[in-house]
Amino acid sequence: MLQEESDLSLIIAHIVQKLKGSNLYAQLERQAWTSLQRPEIKLESLKEDIKEFFKISGWEKKLQNAVYSELSVFPLPSHPAAPPEHLKEPLVYMRKAQGSWEKRILKSLNSMCTELSIPLARKRPVGEQKELLNKWNEMGTDEPDLSLFRPVYAPKDFLEVLINLRNPNYENGDSLSFRTHLGLIQVPLKVKDIPELKEFFVELSLNTGQLGIDDSTQVPPELFENEHVRIGQKVLEEQDSAAAQQYIRQGSPTALRAELWTLILNISGQSEDILYYEQLKANVIQHDLLVDSLIYKDVKLTASNDDYYFVFEDYLYQVLLCFSRDTSVLGHFAYNSASPPKSYIRGKLGLEEYAVFYPPNGVIPFHGFSMYVAPLCFLYHEPSKLYQIFREMYVRFFFRLHSISSHPSGIVSLCLLFETLLQTYLPQLFYHLREIGAQPLRISFKWMVRAFSGYLATDQLLLLWDRILGYNSLEILAVLAAAVFAFRAVNLMEVTSLAAAEAVLADLSTLKVMPLLQIFLFATVT
Amino acid sequence: MAGKVKWVTDIEKSVLINNFEKRGWIQVTENEDWNFYWMSVQTIRNVFSVETGYRLSDDQIVNHFPNHYELTRKDLMVKNIKRYRKELEKEGSPLAEKDENGKYLYLDFVPVTYMLPADYNLFVEEFRKSPSSTWIMKPCGKAQGKGIFLINKLSQIKKWSRDSKTSSFVSQSSKEAYVISLYINNPLLIGGRKFDLRLYVLVSTYRPLRCYMYKLGFCRFCTVKYTPSTSELDNMFVHLTNVAIQKHGDDYNHIHGGKWTVSNLRLYLESTRGKEVTSKLFDEIHWIIVQSLKAVAVNASPSLTSSTANDRILKYNLINDTLNIAVPNGEIPDCKWNKSPPKEVLGNYEILYDEELAQGDGADRELRSRPGQSLGPKGSRSRDSGRTVLTTWK
């Protein structure tokens, strides 16, 4: 009992400390002061009256949402004496692996920089600044020579690193048994099995209505859809983050999705935020970063060629260039196993006082990075809103897809979850693919790293991301990947090479994700 | 008479020929006995022309109605709509209702348009009322964006003035006919770009009107951002969306050709603008199509040239579904057919308007539902399943 209490007070203290520096705190203070003018606030019962006022005016709800947001995002310190690295990543071998991976990336970036004799950052001459400002809404028409730039790394490079991960404390003996993991990932992390997944994803069960299934043209809307839409509208009226997160597990109606995501991610859209975005834009205009070229190249290679997202090319630059300069993103490294790369002012190599994070937000983009932003353009067309939503999605979810950690939503766990599901529930398929040199993870890895963006049809992708938000977890990506293999199992059993297997799984654009997930989790005989 | 359908075509396109062959139809020449002739526009003109034409027999079908050019030629289209509106007004039809300012409530879907050179003076009068407006000039008989340009000064169309000096040397009839319309310079933009809609509509019979809309239409985007600025009036990449034009722009991307499916468009609009507005938009689009058809006959030359691999597949499937509706069960055509095809045959078409079904429900339906009255999700649902045909407006 005592332990729980002290845990709770630790949590409360932690959250209070976090919120004290926030805009919301300042607003609440201001509101409290001005409320003193109101007739219902009496000196004798000051505290209760102000609390009551907050409740009625909706400020309490805003505070609730902020607290809920903190709980969702920030992992809680497990022990008051735990050092900060444990918050990033408790396992030493994982931290070490992430550290060496980062060194490699930085080395690659620096050598590209030296080869091309381009500085990591430079101030733009005034003429160039003016030009960029004029072109701000159509940077896509620019055709800089990007032929010499290469992406710093691609998902398959990252996969090789993960395959070589080993826990030095783990020794399972030489003999192979049915327990031996036949996949590529060879670290012993705990992942959920199907019974646990069924419990975790209980709202996806066959008895519960889903958008993505029960809103199809064959089903009369009175059965589920109309009521679900009505509830969604009510949730939005109440402006309750926690309720929205619960609601969206069954999918979001298209018309309500933009607002629901805003509520769940607790984006306020205040004028301060718009101002902040404008400031980032000003930074972009003034300084040119080497990573900008990497971003251009990535957008040109991926989003510009996509059937759905090519229209939004210009928005992608506007978001990603600003994102690189946003130092507030550095905050997420407290709970990310990764650390921002450091660079030194010219001539001051090794001197800590002259160290800067590079890029300013500490995130080096890789091949396909812009696909995290692209689907969001279907929901938000105001640049600063689009920006905030993306930033929040990144610091809550996407960062886990390209850093090495033991977190259940981290890419390592997702890979292991995928392989384990396949090996346990589709052993014949798994074994067959392994025999022909087509380890399933080699195919599904790129889907998971991109959270399926660019592989699924947009409406399906948004339904999938609804559930990521609803369950505050990326595990659904691994489950979907396994479900896709299960769906195409018959064809896959007949292939005899990795290339042929890739071909069977090359086109996911016709898949309907919710039926696949439902069948895999709840209707497959295990 | 049992037997395979005999087909002829003078358009050598694989999307057509593959569809005929897969049905086991027999290719013949036009001098032989044929049942189905997919004709080019020139051939249609000959077949239906007063001098050189001939009458089709009862077991022959062609792919255009004789008066298809009433819809293709822009001047005829405008004339037909204006005439249709006047007729409805004369009949006292509620569709022709106007508001306090004299604007049609339900039939106002063509911007102010004049024929040149015929209506030149009328146009000048209108132009002078709002001299800062932009107008778009389109040649009556051309397609694929050819010959279109924008003007904002009378001097730019001096040529079409009836009193112009050139007319004394050149006879009126050789001055090419154009229509000039008020340019809508605040179009809906997506990603800052202008786009248009390419929708496929099949008219199987004209009286009673039975038409189908292909569900897989698409939007075509300009490669360049839209600006209403007058300095860019000459930049056709900003203003015209036809692929034929965009194909030559520097930024044209050959992998996707700047297109979106209509369902993408719907998803985007519902997500950013809400469901009611989006449903209303699509209802109104369908309304315009049906009203236009009622005013005239069918359009002539959709491009069968495919620009990308996806495009080829789309057109192949389109022709496939078209043939399934037009020549059900591959039976030899019989002009006495007049039953509606069963739902399974529709493929990716959905019923846009079936006059017989509409009239069967009684004339009061026409009064009861108006365009713009959105019936919410249920309305669009019924249309999709093809069950109850005309829930939104009858």
XYZ file of C-alpha atoms in Angstrom, chain B residues 3 84 91 134-135 139 153 170 172 186 222 229 231 247 315 333 335-336 361 377 383:
21
model
C -24.669 -16.572 -82.708
C -34.070 23.675 -72.045
C -44.178 24.603 -68.783
C -11.394 37.492 -66.647
C -13.056 35.533 -69.428
C -13.124 27.064 -79.664
C -9.116 43.120 -72.156
C -12.952 37.807 -94.432
C -18.217 35.812 -91.184
C -11.543 31.010 -57.337
C -2.287 20.952 -62.910
C -2.681 36.783 -60.842
C 0.543 37.996 -65.053
C 2.002 16.274 -70.595
C -9.977 2.081 -69.623
C -28.635 -6.573 -80.257
C -33.778 -2.612 -80.864
C -36.847 -3.849 -79.050
C -42.759 6.148 -58.730
C -25.344 8.896 -45.807
C -27.156 4.767 -54.910
